[in-house]
Coordinates of C-alpha atoms in Angstrom, one line a residue:
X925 CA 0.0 0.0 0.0
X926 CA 1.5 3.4 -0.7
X927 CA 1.7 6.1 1.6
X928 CA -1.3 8.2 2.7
X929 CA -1.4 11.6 4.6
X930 CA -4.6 13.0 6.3
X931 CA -4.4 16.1 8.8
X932 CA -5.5 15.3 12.5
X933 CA -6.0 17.3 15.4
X934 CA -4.6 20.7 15.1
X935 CA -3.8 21.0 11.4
X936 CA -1.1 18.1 11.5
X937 CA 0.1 15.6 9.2
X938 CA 0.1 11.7 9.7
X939 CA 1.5 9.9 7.2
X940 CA -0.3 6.1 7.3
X941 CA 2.1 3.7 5.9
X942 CA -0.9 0.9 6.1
X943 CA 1.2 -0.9 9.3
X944 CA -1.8 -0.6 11.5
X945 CA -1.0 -1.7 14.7
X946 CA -3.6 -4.4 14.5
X947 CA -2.3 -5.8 11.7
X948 CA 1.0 -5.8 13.1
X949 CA -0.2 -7.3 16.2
X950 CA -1.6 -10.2 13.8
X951 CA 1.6 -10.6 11.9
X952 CA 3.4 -11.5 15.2
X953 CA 0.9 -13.6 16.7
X954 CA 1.5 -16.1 13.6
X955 CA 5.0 -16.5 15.4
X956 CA 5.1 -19.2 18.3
X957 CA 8.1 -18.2 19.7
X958 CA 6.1 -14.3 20.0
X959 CA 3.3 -15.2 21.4
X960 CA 4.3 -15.4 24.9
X961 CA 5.6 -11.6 24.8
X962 CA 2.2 -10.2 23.3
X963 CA -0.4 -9.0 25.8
X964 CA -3.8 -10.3 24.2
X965 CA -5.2 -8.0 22.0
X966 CA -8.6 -7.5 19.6
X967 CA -10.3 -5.1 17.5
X968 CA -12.6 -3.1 20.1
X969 CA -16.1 -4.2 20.8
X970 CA -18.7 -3.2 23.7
X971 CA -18.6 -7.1 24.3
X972 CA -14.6 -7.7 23.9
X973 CA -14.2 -4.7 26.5
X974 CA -16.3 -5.9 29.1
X975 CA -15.0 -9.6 28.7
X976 CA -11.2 -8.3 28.6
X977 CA -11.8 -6.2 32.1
X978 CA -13.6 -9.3 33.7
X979 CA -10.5 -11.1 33.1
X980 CA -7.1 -8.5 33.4
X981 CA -9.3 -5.3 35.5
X982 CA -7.4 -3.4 33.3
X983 CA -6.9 -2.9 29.6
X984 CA -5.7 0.0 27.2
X985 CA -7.6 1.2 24.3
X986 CA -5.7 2.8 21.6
X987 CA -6.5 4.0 17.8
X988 CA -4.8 1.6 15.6
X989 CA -3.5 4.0 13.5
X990 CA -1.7 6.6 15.9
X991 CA 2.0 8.2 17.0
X992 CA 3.4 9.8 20.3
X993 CA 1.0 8.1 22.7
X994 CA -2.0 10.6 21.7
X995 CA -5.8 9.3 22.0
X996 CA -4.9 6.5 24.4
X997 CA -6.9 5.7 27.5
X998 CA -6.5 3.3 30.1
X999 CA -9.7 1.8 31.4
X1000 CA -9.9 0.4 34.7
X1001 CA -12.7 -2.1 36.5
X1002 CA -12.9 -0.5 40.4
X1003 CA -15.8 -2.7 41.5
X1004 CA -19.0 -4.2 40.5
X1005 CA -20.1 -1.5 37.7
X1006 CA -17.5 0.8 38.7
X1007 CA -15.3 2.0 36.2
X1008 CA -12.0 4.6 35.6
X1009 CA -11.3 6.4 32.3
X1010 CA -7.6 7.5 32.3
X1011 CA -6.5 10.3 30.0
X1012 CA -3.1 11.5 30.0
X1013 CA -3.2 12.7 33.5
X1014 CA -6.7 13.1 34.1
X1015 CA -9.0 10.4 35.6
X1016 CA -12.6 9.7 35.5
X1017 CA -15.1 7.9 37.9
X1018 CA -18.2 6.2 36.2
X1019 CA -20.3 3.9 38.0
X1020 CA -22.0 2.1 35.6
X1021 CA -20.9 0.0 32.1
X1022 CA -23.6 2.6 30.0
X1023 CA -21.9 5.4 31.3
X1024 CA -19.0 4.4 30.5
X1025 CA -19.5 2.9 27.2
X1026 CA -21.1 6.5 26.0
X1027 CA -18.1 8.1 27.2
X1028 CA -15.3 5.8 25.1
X1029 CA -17.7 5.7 21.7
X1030 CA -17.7 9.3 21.9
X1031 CA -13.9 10.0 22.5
X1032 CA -13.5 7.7 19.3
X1033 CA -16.4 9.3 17.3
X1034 CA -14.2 12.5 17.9
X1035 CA -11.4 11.3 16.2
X1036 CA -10.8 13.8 13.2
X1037 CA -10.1 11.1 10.7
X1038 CA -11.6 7.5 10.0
X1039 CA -8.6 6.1 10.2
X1040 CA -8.0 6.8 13.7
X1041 CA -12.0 6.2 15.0
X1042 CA -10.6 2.1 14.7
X1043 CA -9.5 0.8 18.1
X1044 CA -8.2 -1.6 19.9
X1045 CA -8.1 -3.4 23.3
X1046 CA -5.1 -4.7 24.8
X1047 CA -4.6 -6.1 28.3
X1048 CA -3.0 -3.7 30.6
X1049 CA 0.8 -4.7 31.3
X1050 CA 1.7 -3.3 35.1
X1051 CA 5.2 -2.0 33.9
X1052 CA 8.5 -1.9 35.9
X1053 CA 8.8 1.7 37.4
X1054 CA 11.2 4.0 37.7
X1055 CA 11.2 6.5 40.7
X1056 CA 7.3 4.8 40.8
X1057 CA 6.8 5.9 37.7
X1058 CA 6.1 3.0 34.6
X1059 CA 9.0 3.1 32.0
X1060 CA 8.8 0.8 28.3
X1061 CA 11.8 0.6 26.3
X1062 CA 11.8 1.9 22.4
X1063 CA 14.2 -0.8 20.8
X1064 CA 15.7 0.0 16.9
X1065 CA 16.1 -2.8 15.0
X1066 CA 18.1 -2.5 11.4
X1067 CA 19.6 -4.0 8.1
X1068 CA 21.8 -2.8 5.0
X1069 CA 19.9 -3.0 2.5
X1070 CA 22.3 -5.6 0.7
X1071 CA 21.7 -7.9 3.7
X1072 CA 19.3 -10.3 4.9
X1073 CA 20.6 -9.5 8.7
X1074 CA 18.7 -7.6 11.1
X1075 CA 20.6 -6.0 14.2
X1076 CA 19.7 -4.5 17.6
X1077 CA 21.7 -0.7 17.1
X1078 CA 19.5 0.7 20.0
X1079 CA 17.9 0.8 23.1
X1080 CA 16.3 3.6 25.7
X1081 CA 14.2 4.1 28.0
X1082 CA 11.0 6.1 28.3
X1083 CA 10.2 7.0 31.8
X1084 CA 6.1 8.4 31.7
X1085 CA 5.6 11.6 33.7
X1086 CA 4.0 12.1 36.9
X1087 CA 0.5 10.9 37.0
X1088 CA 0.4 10.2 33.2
X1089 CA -1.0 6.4 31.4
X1090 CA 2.0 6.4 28.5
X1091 CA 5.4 6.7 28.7
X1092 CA 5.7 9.1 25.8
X1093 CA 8.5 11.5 26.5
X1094 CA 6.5 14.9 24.4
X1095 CA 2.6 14.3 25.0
X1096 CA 3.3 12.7 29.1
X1097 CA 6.4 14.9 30.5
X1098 CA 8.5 11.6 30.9
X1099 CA 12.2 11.8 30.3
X1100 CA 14.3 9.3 28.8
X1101 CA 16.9 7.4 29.9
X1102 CA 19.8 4.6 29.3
X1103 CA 17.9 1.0 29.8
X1104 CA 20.4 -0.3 32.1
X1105 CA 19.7 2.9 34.4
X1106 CA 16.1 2.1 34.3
X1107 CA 16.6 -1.4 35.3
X1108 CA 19.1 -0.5 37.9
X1109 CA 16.6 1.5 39.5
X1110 CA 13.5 -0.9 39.1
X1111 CA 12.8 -3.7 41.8
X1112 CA 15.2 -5.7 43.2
X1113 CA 14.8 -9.2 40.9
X1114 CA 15.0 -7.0 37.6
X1115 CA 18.1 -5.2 39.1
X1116 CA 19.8 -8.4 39.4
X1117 CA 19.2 -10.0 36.4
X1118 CA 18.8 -6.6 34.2
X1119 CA 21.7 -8.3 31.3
X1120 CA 19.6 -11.3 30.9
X1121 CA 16.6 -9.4 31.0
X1122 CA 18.2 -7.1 28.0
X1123 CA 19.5 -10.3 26.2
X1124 CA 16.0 -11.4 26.5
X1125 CA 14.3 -8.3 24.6
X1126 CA 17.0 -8.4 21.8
X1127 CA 16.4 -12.1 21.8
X1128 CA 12.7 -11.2 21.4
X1129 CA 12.5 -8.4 19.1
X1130 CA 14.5 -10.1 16.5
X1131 CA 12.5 -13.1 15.9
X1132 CA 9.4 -10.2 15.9
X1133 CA 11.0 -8.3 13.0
X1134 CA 11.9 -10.8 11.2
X1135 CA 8.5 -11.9 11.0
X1136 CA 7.0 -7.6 10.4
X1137 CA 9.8 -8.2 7.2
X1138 CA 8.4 -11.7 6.0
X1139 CA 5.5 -9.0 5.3
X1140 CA 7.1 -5.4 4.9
X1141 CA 9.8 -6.5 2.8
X1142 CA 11.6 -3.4 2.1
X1143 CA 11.7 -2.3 5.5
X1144 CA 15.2 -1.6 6.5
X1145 CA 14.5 -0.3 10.3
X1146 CA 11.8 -1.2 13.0
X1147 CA 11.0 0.4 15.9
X1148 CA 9.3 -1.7 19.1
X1149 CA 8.3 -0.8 22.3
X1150 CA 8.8 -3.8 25.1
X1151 CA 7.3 -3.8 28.4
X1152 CA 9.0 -5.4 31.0
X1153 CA 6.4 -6.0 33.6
X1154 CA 7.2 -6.3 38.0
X1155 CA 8.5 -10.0 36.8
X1156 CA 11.1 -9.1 34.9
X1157 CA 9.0 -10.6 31.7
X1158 CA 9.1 -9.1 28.4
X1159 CA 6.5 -8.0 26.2
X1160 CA 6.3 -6.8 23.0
X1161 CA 3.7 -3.5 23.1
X1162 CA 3.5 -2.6 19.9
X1163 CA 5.9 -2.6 16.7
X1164 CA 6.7 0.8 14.4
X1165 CA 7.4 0.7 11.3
X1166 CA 8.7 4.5 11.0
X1167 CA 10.2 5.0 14.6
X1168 CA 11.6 8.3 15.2
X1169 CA 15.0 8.2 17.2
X1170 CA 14.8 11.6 18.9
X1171 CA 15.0 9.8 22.5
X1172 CA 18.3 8.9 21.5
X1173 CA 19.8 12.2 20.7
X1174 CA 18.4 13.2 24.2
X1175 CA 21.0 10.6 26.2
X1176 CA 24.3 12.0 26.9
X1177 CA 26.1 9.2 25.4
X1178 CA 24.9 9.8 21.6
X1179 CA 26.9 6.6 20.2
X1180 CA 23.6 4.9 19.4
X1181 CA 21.7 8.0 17.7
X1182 CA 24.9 8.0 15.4
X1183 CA 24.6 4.4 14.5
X1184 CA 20.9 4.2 13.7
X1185 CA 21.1 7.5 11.5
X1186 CA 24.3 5.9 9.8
X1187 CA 23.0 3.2 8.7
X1188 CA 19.8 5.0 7.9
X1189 CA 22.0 7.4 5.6
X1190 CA 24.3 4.7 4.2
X1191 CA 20.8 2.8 3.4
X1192 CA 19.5 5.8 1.9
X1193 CA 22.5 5.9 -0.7
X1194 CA 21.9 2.7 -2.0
X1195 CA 19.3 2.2 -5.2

């Protein structure tokens, strides 16, 4: 599919490359090795809702076509018919399933484009924290284009702000960070085994690309954002197939930024 632009909320431009996360989501499902490291996931539904926060409590709905953590909310079951809408920093009681139902239809009828009004659910993951604050990692996956080999060439971590439901560094005030700081500062079993736990997500994240390129085929660089949850398990959030790498160039040490946008460049070159 070539790419699309429509203009969203204030008079930007998304461009769609047609990697919906859904369909993304799908692609690495198909991969048995995966599947343990991806938090179930549907298209959204009143009924898949309601039968996702019987069984997590929590779940996140988010527009499968969407960047920088905007239009995600984090829906919470409090009680019998009790219910919390999280948005950004804001949180919302409702104290029956109708109430809340009307309130999530409409935040996605208000989506500016059709593209965005499709959602999905995904269980909740109860991240590692930072400072008690939830931090995911951005992980850059890349090849040269005259290769069939994909590489690890970077790794941070997002740290969400005070109070906020993503880790986005722009839309939640979170800063960024090296992953081994993160780790270091998380509990005490992820401290300890924070270099298997970071052979574990580039173990991971390879097998998932591989299987994103079985279908994107001239992809040269991924982007995926892993989880690690209070365990110390990995799992794969979502997968990006035009990451930005700003959160690199914000780390002092800016060895990684140069290597992604090296290879980017030297990629670039090549016909």
């Amino acid at each position: 599919m070539r790419d699309r632009h429509f203009k969203i909320e204030g008079g930007r431009t998304l461009r769609y490359t047609g990697g919906s996360k859904w369909k993304k989501h799908k692609l690495m499902m198909k991969n048995i090795k995966v599947q343990p490291h991806l938090p179930e996931t549907a298209k959204f539904t009143p009924e898949i809702l309601w039968n996702y926060l019987r069984k997590y409590n929590k779940v996140v709905l988010k527009p499968v076509i969407g960047r920088k953590g905007r239009n995600i909310l984090k829906v919470s079951r409090l009680g019998e018919s009790q219910y919390e809408i999280h948005l950004k920093n804001k949180k919302i009681i409702f104290t029956s399933e109708k109430e809340t139902l009307a309130y999530i239809e409409k935040f996605i009828r208000n989506r500016k484009h059709i593209l965005q009004r499709t959602y999905i659910v995904q269980r909740y993951i109860d991240l590692a924290t930072y400072e008690n604050k939830p931090f995911d990692i951005r992980v850059i996956v890349q090849k040269r284009k005259e290769s069939r080999e994909w590489h690890v060439t970077g790794m941070v971590s997002k740290v969400a702000g005070k109070g906020f439901v993503v880790t986005n560094d722009r839309s939640g005030g979170g800063i960024i960070l090296p992953v081994t700081s993160a780790l270091r500062k998380a509990n005490d079993d992820i401290a300890r085994n924070r270099k298997e736990i970071m052979k574990e997500i580039e173990r991971v994240v390879l097998i998932a690309t591989k299987e994103l390129a079985s279908y994107w085929k001239k992809q040269t660089i991924m982007g995926l954002d892993v989880g690690i949850d209070r365990e110390g398990h990995v799992w794969i959030i979502e997968g990006n197939l035009c990451p930005g790498i700003k959160s690199f160039y914000k780390l002092n040490d800016k060895t990684m930024y140069r290597r992604i946008k090296n290879i980017r460049r030297e990629n670039k070159k090549i016909i």
